[in-house]
Amino acid sequence: MGCSRCVTVVITTYNHAHFLAEAIDSVIGQNHPADEIIVVDDGSSDDPGTVVASRPEVQFIRQRKQGLASARNTGLWAASSEAIVFLDADDRLLPNALEQGLACLAREPRSGLVYGGHRRTDAKWGPIGEDRYDPVGDPYTDLLRGKPIGMHAAVMYSRDRLREIGGFDTSLQRCEDYDVYLRMAQTHPIASHPNTVAEYRIHGANISLDNRDMLHWILKVHERQKSFALARPDAAKAWHFGRSFWRDYYSEQTLVSAKQAWIQSSHKLRAIRGLLNSMLMSPRPAARMAMRAARMAIRAGAKSIIKKYRTLRLRTGVYHVYGKSRLNYSQDELVVICVVRNGRIYVNSFIKHYFGLGVKHIVFLDNGSTDDTIQIASKYDNVTVLKTDLPYSKYENLMKNYLARRFSKGRWNLCADIDEFFDWPFSRTVSIGSLLRYLNARGYTAVVAQVLDLFSDLPLAEVRDDPEEDVTKNYKYYDISNISKSSYSGTLSYLNVHFRLSCDDVKMHWGGIRKTIFGTKALGLTKAALVFVGPRVQPFKAWHHAENAYLANFTCVLLHYPFTSSFYDKVARRYIGVEPLIDEGFLVASSDYLDWVGAQRNGQVS
């Protein structure tokens, strides 16, 4: 039974004709082509037939409205292939779905079903969170405890074994897939693979978003397993655990929705109803949330005290070294701020780049440089140099906030690291003044910039940078093949940053060449670098994002030069033996071992 076996994809639709074309196209675009594509319309009032008519390879079946389970059964009994996948019209398969499912069935030919991972997305297919996959151990008890199969489209069935257990139960309005999984696990093996094969689109009208109704039906399905499960000691424990798990799970989901409704001041009543529903489902999540809220309040109070202390400490711990201590400039002019430490090879290039863009003034806050960074920066007009020795790890955002508020209050500010060189689309045509006037005229208060790492075509050991020359000349190459994107709104909502987004095409970028080289996880490449420092806008919230900002409808770039000769000097060591690794703390040798080695060296032991 190889990967060449035939497979049918059944797409069920009810009033989702506007989604249907994307679902069909995702099946047509499979690496391993489907042998059959069947669309089952469950009595829609829209017109899915028109969508299907333009795709002659798709079989179309229309039935009066009987529910999702019936529609799936219609497809099941119409299918002529050995394997079958069910796809809802508002979701889609990834190109590897059929290939990976068939390969898994080939490895585990006795399985009644196999499944892979899935991805949750917003209405425009922007990823929400990490891909989801839970491997199967003992299938039946795992499913009783809380199903590891997160999305029905990620499942591939053996058609004959699904028919053998009776297909989908049409008496169930919801959770008919969970019922099938449990019944299948009683009589047949279940296997899985870790590949992400389907995308579950959350668009606000999904039937699975009604938590109270979902809990009713999932407990109904779960209750059906009681007599079978309680006859087996291991399954009995899993069954009891699952009852609590499902109550807590949907209670927590309802609490999350209630919290979001409370934040939206116009939905307070909905939030209260959600809280009551959550407590009816299970009081435990509400109690846990209350305990977390209390702990957070205590921590927030402590953080507030620490922040106030550090703010006062910063104000007295910053010293003026060179240049103007106060700036006057208009709203179509720009000031750049930069916290820097040992940036000698960058400083000249940084200053010339930004003055070349038309920047009005540059402010450096030196944080303990041991090279001649301060001396180089102090040679220029329209440059201010300040100095502090406070630890960057604890004061980073406070330092940047201090500079922005002190020098740019009520005006535009650009924050860049010493190895970041800002640019914007069509900057050779659009001056910095024109760009800021465009932003001002439309009421935007921040612009998102994507970090682009550049590197040389020479080995690091051969690159040599001179502070007197343009540091960018050696670094002309980039690689964006390993950059992933996620929803900007979703990510910042998770970080509890409030803002307005004028263009949904603005995304969060992650990974890139540094992930390719070093395998770095969660490497964020997106900043709100250009910000209007107004009374409501708070820059540097959650790393480099802006609270209460209205984000512009274009993005800019921060050309980043991390792989310079200074990088090589910092990270590269010539291996000369094991002992220096002990001095550097990489290896450990106890005093007893060192005494023994000393005795060996002196010939005192054999």
XYZ file of C-alpha atoms in Angstrom:
606
model
C 0.000 0.000 0.000
C 2.140 2.878 -1.232
C 1.788 6.608 -1.631
C 0.308 5.958 -5.075
C -3.073 4.867 -3.668
C -6.021 7.026 -4.735
C -7.600 9.700 -2.540
C -10.834 11.701 -2.567
C -11.303 15.130 -1.046
C -14.855 15.990 0.028
C -15.539 19.713 0.479
C -18.710 20.513 2.427
C -20.318 23.935 2.149
C -23.262 25.744 3.674
C -23.611 29.426 2.685
C -19.854 29.643 2.165
C -19.765 30.042 -1.610
C -17.580 33.147 -1.191
C -14.904 30.932 0.419
C -15.363 27.855 -1.753
C -13.037 28.757 -4.649
C -9.997 29.002 -2.329
C -10.800 25.626 -0.774
C -11.118 23.965 -4.202
C -7.928 25.595 -5.486
C -6.028 24.338 -2.439
C -7.009 20.787 -3.422
C -6.229 21.259 -7.108
C -2.778 22.570 -6.138
C -1.713 19.451 -4.200
C 1.743 17.920 -4.732
C -0.012 14.544 -4.940
C -3.159 15.204 -7.039
C -6.545 14.167 -5.695
C -8.243 11.465 -7.757
C -11.649 12.910 -6.904
C -12.874 16.251 -5.651
C -16.480 16.222 -4.463
C -18.304 19.356 -3.288
C -21.412 18.663 -1.188
C -23.791 21.609 -0.767
C -25.940 21.200 2.337
C -28.913 23.295 1.186
C -27.134 26.662 0.864
C -29.102 29.813 0.069
C -26.116 31.190 -1.868
C -24.857 29.687 -5.145
C -21.897 27.278 -4.755
C -22.863 25.650 -8.065
C -21.613 28.683 -9.977
C -18.197 28.355 -8.282
C -17.972 24.657 -9.103
C -19.156 25.126 -12.706
C -15.855 26.785 -13.678
C -13.907 23.736 -12.443
C -14.860 20.699 -14.549
C -12.719 18.316 -12.483
C -15.007 18.834 -9.463
C -18.113 16.708 -8.864
C -21.031 18.679 -7.359
C -23.750 17.184 -5.148
C -26.623 19.256 -3.797
C -28.883 18.079 -0.968
C -31.545 19.695 1.198
C -30.200 21.020 4.485
C -29.534 18.084 6.797
C -26.443 19.193 8.723
C -22.703 18.813 8.438
C -22.607 15.137 9.452
C -25.091 14.242 6.712
C -23.166 16.254 4.108
C -19.976 14.420 5.022
C -21.729 11.072 4.804
C -23.008 12.006 1.352
C -19.431 12.582 0.252
C -18.246 9.424 2.025
C -20.683 7.169 0.177
C -20.071 8.919 -3.152
C -16.265 8.550 -2.902
C -14.598 5.819 -4.940
C -11.036 6.212 -3.577
C -9.321 4.186 -0.854
C -8.473 7.286 1.217
C -10.646 10.297 1.959
C -10.153 13.803 3.382
C -12.942 16.150 4.478
C -12.415 19.895 4.023
C -14.755 22.680 5.136
C -15.315 25.332 2.476
C -13.887 28.147 4.613
C -10.570 26.339 5.225
C -7.866 25.058 2.908
C -5.279 22.331 2.540
C -1.560 23.070 2.275
C 0.145 21.631 -0.858
C 1.689 18.692 1.043
C -1.534 17.512 2.693
C -2.444 14.529 0.511
C 1.171 13.494 -0.026
C 1.928 13.403 3.717
C -1.345 11.736 4.636
C -0.894 8.969 2.075
C 2.721 8.442 3.150
C 1.595 8.046 6.760
C -1.111 5.574 5.736
C 1.519 3.635 3.797
C 3.708 3.427 6.921
C 0.751 2.420 9.115
C -1.568 0.511 6.744
C -3.809 -0.861 9.521
C -4.818 2.641 10.630
C -8.411 3.759 10.454
C -7.218 7.345 10.205
C -4.005 9.381 10.247
C -3.541 13.077 10.947
C -0.986 15.886 10.831
C -0.613 19.394 12.210
C -2.618 22.487 11.342
C -2.287 26.255 11.393
C -4.794 28.787 12.714
C -5.117 31.938 10.586
C -7.095 35.143 10.435
C -9.628 35.862 7.701
C -6.837 36.801 5.272
C -4.711 33.729 5.994
C -2.321 35.533 8.331
C -0.946 32.961 10.846
C -2.175 33.206 14.443
C 0.350 31.704 16.832
C 2.466 28.622 16.258
C 1.423 25.640 14.150
C -0.368 22.985 16.215
C 0.369 19.283 16.370
C -0.062 16.821 19.231
C 1.343 13.329 18.605
C -0.764 10.314 19.478
C 0.224 7.844 22.198
C -2.614 5.540 23.157
C -5.246 6.904 20.754
C -8.385 6.075 22.676
C -7.278 7.356 26.086
C -5.602 10.401 24.528
C -8.853 11.304 22.798
C -10.852 10.802 25.997
C -8.500 13.158 27.855
C -8.815 15.942 25.246
C -8.412 15.231 21.571
C -4.926 15.602 20.069
C -6.504 16.018 16.614
C -6.972 19.761 16.322
C -8.585 20.122 12.874
C -10.696 17.754 10.812
C -9.071 18.698 7.483
C -5.721 17.484 8.892
C -7.190 13.962 9.031
C -7.038 11.338 6.261
C -9.313 8.325 6.648
C -9.346 4.847 5.254
C -12.653 5.110 3.413
C -13.642 1.478 4.032
C -12.903 1.634 7.769
C -14.846 4.859 8.106
C -17.793 3.219 6.364
C -17.344 0.159 8.572
C -17.941 2.171 11.769
C -20.992 3.835 10.223
C -19.573 7.166 9.124
C -20.719 10.346 10.874
C -23.620 10.359 13.334
C -26.329 12.601 11.855
C -28.040 13.021 15.259
C -25.100 15.200 16.358
C -25.374 18.861 15.407
C -21.728 19.407 16.345
C -18.621 17.425 17.344
C -19.483 14.614 14.925
C -15.772 14.460 14.054
C -14.785 13.890 17.718
C -17.403 11.115 17.881
C -15.859 9.443 14.815
C -12.349 9.666 16.276
C -13.441 7.930 19.484
C -15.399 5.201 17.698
C -12.517 4.624 15.270
C -10.013 4.383 18.131
C -12.076 1.601 19.734
C -11.552 -0.727 16.763
C -8.621 0.524 14.644
C -5.162 2.051 15.160
C -4.639 5.784 14.683
C -1.324 7.216 13.465
C 0.038 10.735 13.031
C 2.822 12.733 11.392
C 4.222 16.153 12.420
C 3.762 17.946 9.080
C 1.413 20.949 8.989
C -1.133 20.115 6.301
C -4.169 22.389 6.726
C -5.153 25.943 7.623
C -8.118 26.712 9.867
C -9.419 30.194 9.084
C -11.001 32.155 11.945
C -13.345 34.679 10.333
C -15.906 35.358 13.061
C -18.686 33.112 11.713
C -17.136 29.714 12.554
C -19.634 27.419 14.248
C -16.911 26.223 16.636
C -16.704 29.689 18.247
C -19.918 29.214 20.310
C -18.233 27.864 23.432
C -21.310 27.002 25.486
C -22.941 25.077 22.643
C -19.679 23.349 21.772
C -19.296 22.210 25.393
C -22.844 20.783 25.382
C -22.188 18.657 22.308
C -18.674 17.582 23.201
C -19.833 16.376 26.614
C -22.710 14.553 24.921
C -20.211 12.742 22.662
C -17.923 12.102 25.631
C -20.794 10.680 27.709
C -21.439 8.049 25.025
C -18.056 6.511 25.826
C -18.811 6.072 29.525
C -19.731 2.388 29.625
C -16.945 1.340 27.234
C -14.305 3.497 28.988
C -15.220 2.569 32.573
C -14.772 -1.103 31.741
C -11.033 -0.439 31.309
C -9.053 0.995 34.280
C -6.722 3.142 32.148
C -9.591 4.472 30.022
C -11.764 5.109 33.091
C -9.195 7.516 34.498
C -8.896 9.242 31.117
C -12.679 9.517 30.834
C -13.013 11.281 34.212
C -10.098 13.561 33.382
C -11.664 14.450 30.024
C -14.924 15.598 31.640
C -13.016 18.176 33.676
C -10.687 19.022 30.819
C -13.476 19.966 28.404
C -15.324 22.031 31.003
C -12.143 23.910 31.897
C -11.126 24.329 28.245
C -14.355 25.964 27.092
C -14.609 27.937 30.320
C -11.149 29.381 29.632
C -12.075 30.179 26.014
C -15.166 32.021 27.241
C -13.085 33.941 29.793
C -10.712 35.075 27.056
C -13.656 36.371 24.999
C -15.104 38.069 28.087
C -11.789 39.778 28.772
C -11.626 41.075 25.188
C -15.223 42.322 25.456
C -14.396 44.119 28.708
C -11.464 45.905 27.085
C -13.893 47.192 24.437
C -15.774 49.601 26.698
C -18.999 49.306 24.655
C -19.284 45.552 25.415
C -19.291 45.472 29.236
C -22.615 43.596 29.420
C -21.338 40.940 27.017
C -18.236 40.558 29.175
C -20.334 40.029 32.327
C -22.487 37.429 30.555
C -19.319 35.701 29.362
C -17.920 35.608 32.906
C -21.150 34.079 34.242
C -21.228 31.490 31.437
C -17.610 30.636 32.125
C -18.324 30.027 35.809
C -21.328 27.862 34.933
C -19.118 25.709 32.712
C -16.398 25.421 35.340
C -15.455 27.761 38.231
C -11.796 26.689 38.205
C -10.536 28.850 35.298
C -12.261 31.936 36.733
C -10.654 31.255 40.117
C -7.266 30.786 38.483
C -7.710 34.002 36.516
C -8.608 35.862 39.715
C -5.466 34.534 41.394
C -3.364 35.500 38.374
C -4.924 38.964 38.370
C -4.028 39.398 42.046
C -0.456 38.280 41.463
C -0.194 40.535 38.415
C -1.480 43.499 40.422
C 1.193 42.878 43.061
C 3.889 42.514 40.398
C 2.598 45.575 38.532
C 2.846 47.610 41.723
C 6.404 46.432 42.268
C 7.283 47.117 38.624
C 5.795 50.598 38.874
C 7.968 51.387 41.887
C 11.047 49.993 40.127
C 10.245 51.975 36.974
C 9.833 55.225 38.929
C 13.118 54.594 40.710
C 14.942 53.821 37.474
C 13.443 56.873 35.746
C 14.769 59.126 38.505
C 18.079 57.284 38.483
C 18.378 57.751 34.719
C 17.718 61.483 34.884
C 20.554 61.913 37.322
C 22.768 59.350 35.613
C 22.942 60.957 32.131
C 25.767 63.431 31.485
C 26.121 65.934 28.668
C 29.326 65.504 26.667
C 28.986 67.452 23.432
C 26.552 69.476 21.306
C 23.188 71.115 21.969
C 21.308 70.075 25.081
C 17.936 71.267 23.708
C 16.608 71.196 20.148
C 14.102 73.280 18.201
C 12.797 71.825 14.966
C 9.555 71.710 13.021
C 7.082 68.873 12.441
C 8.425 68.188 8.968
C 11.970 67.751 10.274
C 13.463 64.675 11.922
C 15.750 63.886 14.840
C 17.496 60.520 15.166
C 18.320 59.014 18.555
C 20.768 56.162 19.125
C 21.990 54.349 22.226
C 25.502 53.147 21.397
C 28.392 51.237 22.918
C 31.701 50.669 21.111
C 30.403 51.678 17.705
C 33.608 53.154 16.262
C 33.434 51.399 12.894
C 29.852 52.592 12.361
C 29.739 56.163 13.700
C 31.050 58.072 10.668
C 28.922 56.041 8.255
C 25.854 56.359 10.503
C 26.119 60.131 10.729
C 26.801 60.616 7.017
C 23.898 58.315 6.077
C 21.331 60.126 8.191
C 22.511 63.615 7.299
C 22.395 62.450 3.678
C 18.711 61.642 4.194
C 18.085 65.171 5.415
C 17.915 64.459 9.155
C 18.004 67.645 11.275
C 19.982 66.383 14.287
C 21.416 63.162 15.750
C 21.551 62.408 19.473
C 23.852 59.659 20.774
C 23.612 58.247 24.280
C 26.920 56.487 24.872
C 26.574 53.547 27.231
C 30.099 52.850 28.422
C 32.144 52.762 25.213
C 35.774 51.777 25.675
C 36.768 52.762 22.124
C 36.756 56.242 20.522
C 33.026 56.336 19.676
C 32.492 59.584 21.610
C 35.523 61.300 20.064
C 34.420 60.453 16.518
C 30.823 61.596 17.067
C 31.975 64.842 18.688
C 33.632 66.014 15.456
C 30.282 66.793 13.782
C 27.929 69.740 13.929
C 24.247 68.982 14.600
C 25.257 66.066 16.798
C 24.660 65.773 20.530
C 26.512 63.250 22.673
C 25.312 62.202 26.130
C 26.774 59.537 28.373
C 25.535 57.075 30.994
C 27.001 54.018 32.694
C 23.665 52.505 33.756
C 23.163 48.854 32.654
C 21.578 48.635 29.204
C 19.754 45.363 29.959
C 17.670 47.051 32.670
C 17.370 50.555 31.217
C 17.093 49.984 27.449
C 13.536 51.239 26.894
C 13.846 53.895 29.586
C 16.962 55.267 27.871
C 15.206 55.485 24.519
C 12.060 56.952 26.025
C 14.153 59.531 27.836
C 15.860 60.611 24.610
C 12.616 60.693 22.624
C 10.744 62.743 25.241
C 13.639 65.102 25.916
C 14.514 65.910 22.315
C 11.390 65.140 20.222
C 8.282 65.829 22.293
C 5.490 66.885 19.931
C 7.592 66.040 16.843
C 8.897 63.108 14.822
C 11.638 60.853 16.144
C 13.573 57.985 14.594
C 15.262 55.486 16.885
C 17.966 53.327 15.299
C 20.790 51.184 16.600
C 24.280 52.200 15.487
C 24.331 49.359 12.904
C 20.859 50.206 11.479
C 20.469 52.515 8.481
C 16.905 53.671 7.813
C 15.418 54.133 4.329
C 11.927 54.417 2.835
C 10.285 53.583 -0.511
C 11.241 56.055 -3.270
C 13.503 58.067 -0.981
C 15.376 59.390 -4.026
C 12.156 61.074 -5.110
C 10.473 61.785 -1.768
C 12.448 63.940 0.669
C 12.265 63.431 4.404
C 10.283 66.656 4.733
C 7.742 65.542 2.128
C 7.447 62.144 3.795
C 6.711 63.674 7.202
C 4.203 66.105 5.688
C 2.428 63.102 4.093
C 2.242 61.414 7.498
C 1.069 64.573 9.248
C -1.638 65.276 6.670
C -3.160 61.819 7.162
C -2.859 61.722 10.921
C -0.399 58.826 11.070
C 1.746 58.704 14.190
C 4.106 55.786 13.503
C 5.708 53.924 10.614
C 6.681 50.256 10.717
C 10.199 49.344 9.590
C 11.423 45.854 8.686
C 14.991 44.919 9.636
C 16.991 43.600 6.663
C 20.287 41.883 7.537
C 23.041 42.456 4.983
C 26.239 40.481 4.619
C 29.396 40.277 2.534
C 30.331 37.799 -0.181
C 33.713 37.461 1.569
C 34.437 35.184 4.547
C 34.160 37.035 7.867
C 37.876 36.525 8.533
C 38.734 38.446 5.358
C 36.454 41.467 5.931
C 38.157 44.519 7.364
C 36.235 47.699 8.182
C 37.809 51.138 8.496
C 35.926 53.726 10.619
C 36.974 56.406 8.118
C 35.288 54.594 5.220
C 31.671 53.761 4.472
C 30.988 50.641 6.544
C 28.190 49.597 4.198
C 30.433 49.154 1.148
C 31.430 45.579 2.063
C 27.865 44.373 2.674
C 25.654 44.277 -0.400
C 23.843 40.955 -0.052
C 20.696 39.787 1.708
C 18.593 36.626 1.971
C 14.893 36.744 2.852
C 14.127 33.092 2.049
C 13.790 32.165 5.735
C 11.610 35.095 6.754
C 8.160 34.143 8.004
C 5.269 36.562 8.453
C 2.434 36.786 10.922
C -0.494 39.047 11.604
C 0.698 42.388 12.982
C -2.635 42.917 14.732
C -2.642 39.431 16.217
C 0.937 39.642 17.479
C 0.574 43.064 19.095
C -2.777 42.153 20.618
C -0.992 39.218 22.238
C 1.647 41.652 23.526
C -1.151 43.899 24.840
C -0.131 46.827 22.628
C -3.031 48.994 21.460
C -2.861 50.731 18.079
C -4.684 51.398 14.823
C -3.525 49.774 11.596
C -4.314 51.590 8.340
C -3.227 48.734 6.044
C -3.754 45.015 6.638
C -0.776 44.218 4.394
C 1.577 45.334 7.185
C 2.935 42.133 8.790
C 5.314 41.033 11.501
C 8.545 39.563 10.113
C 10.475 36.792 11.873
C 13.654 34.792 11.328
C 15.724 35.667 8.271
C 19.399 34.959 7.659
C 20.275 34.909 11.365
C 17.733 32.127 11.893
C 19.212 30.294 8.890
C 22.732 30.524 10.310
C 22.151 30.260 14.047
C 18.709 28.630 14.277
C 17.533 31.539 16.413
C 13.862 31.219 17.371
C 11.371 34.094 17.724
C 13.769 36.571 16.122
C 11.571 39.622 15.548
C 12.514 41.844 12.618
C 9.750 44.455 12.870
C 9.896 47.807 14.671
C 7.828 50.960 14.841
C 11.033 52.906 14.345
C 9.648 56.261 13.128
C 7.249 57.697 15.729
C 5.509 61.002 16.397
C 6.161 61.587 20.102
C 2.712 62.909 20.990
C 0.914 63.009 24.344
C -0.926 59.669 23.811
C 1.666 57.777 21.776
C 4.080 55.761 23.890
C 7.116 54.528 21.929
C 9.143 51.461 22.910
C 6.223 49.434 24.273
C 6.993 45.707 24.134
C 10.422 46.095 22.526
C 10.075 48.543 19.617
C 6.352 49.020 19.135
C 4.225 52.078 19.814
C 1.206 52.208 22.111
C -1.836 54.141 20.799
C -0.155 54.817 17.451
C -1.929 55.088 14.094
C 0.342 53.106 11.773
C 1.014 54.349 8.244
C -0.015 52.512 5.071
C 3.549 51.734 3.963
C 6.601 50.177 5.573
C 10.257 51.186 5.611
C 13.534 49.322 5.973
C 16.293 49.316 8.563
C 19.395 48.099 6.737
C 21.197 46.105 9.393
C 24.913 45.284 9.338
C 25.514 42.667 12.048
C 28.157 40.598 10.221
C 30.997 43.109 10.215
C 34.612 42.581 11.189
C 33.689 43.635 14.735
C 31.275 40.697 14.845
C 34.082 38.369 13.825
C 36.396 39.890 16.424
C 33.756 39.471 19.139
C 32.707 35.891 18.430
C 35.754 34.264 16.811
C 38.471 32.613 18.880
C 41.410 30.623 17.535
C 41.405 27.171 19.091
C 44.747 26.536 20.778
C 43.788 23.776 23.185
C 41.334 22.625 25.837
C 42.667 24.531 28.855
C 41.623 28.067 27.741
C 38.037 26.780 27.539
C 38.162 26.212 31.300
C 39.326 29.791 31.897
C 36.444 31.058 29.740
C 33.914 29.006 31.686
C 32.995 26.772 28.748
C 34.378 23.644 30.434
C 34.534 22.727 34.123
C 37.383 21.175 36.094
C 37.046 20.622 39.851
C 39.821 21.495 42.285
C 40.282 17.777 42.983
C 40.811 17.105 39.284
C 43.236 20.058 38.974
C 45.226 18.832 41.992
C 45.423 15.391 40.417
C 46.637 16.902 37.108
C 49.262 18.884 39.016
C 50.474 15.712 40.651
C 50.634 14.026 37.245
C 52.662 16.910 35.894
C 55.103 16.690 38.804
C 55.459 12.938 38.384
C 53.976 12.224 41.801
C 51.414 9.699 40.466
C 51.559 7.199 37.644
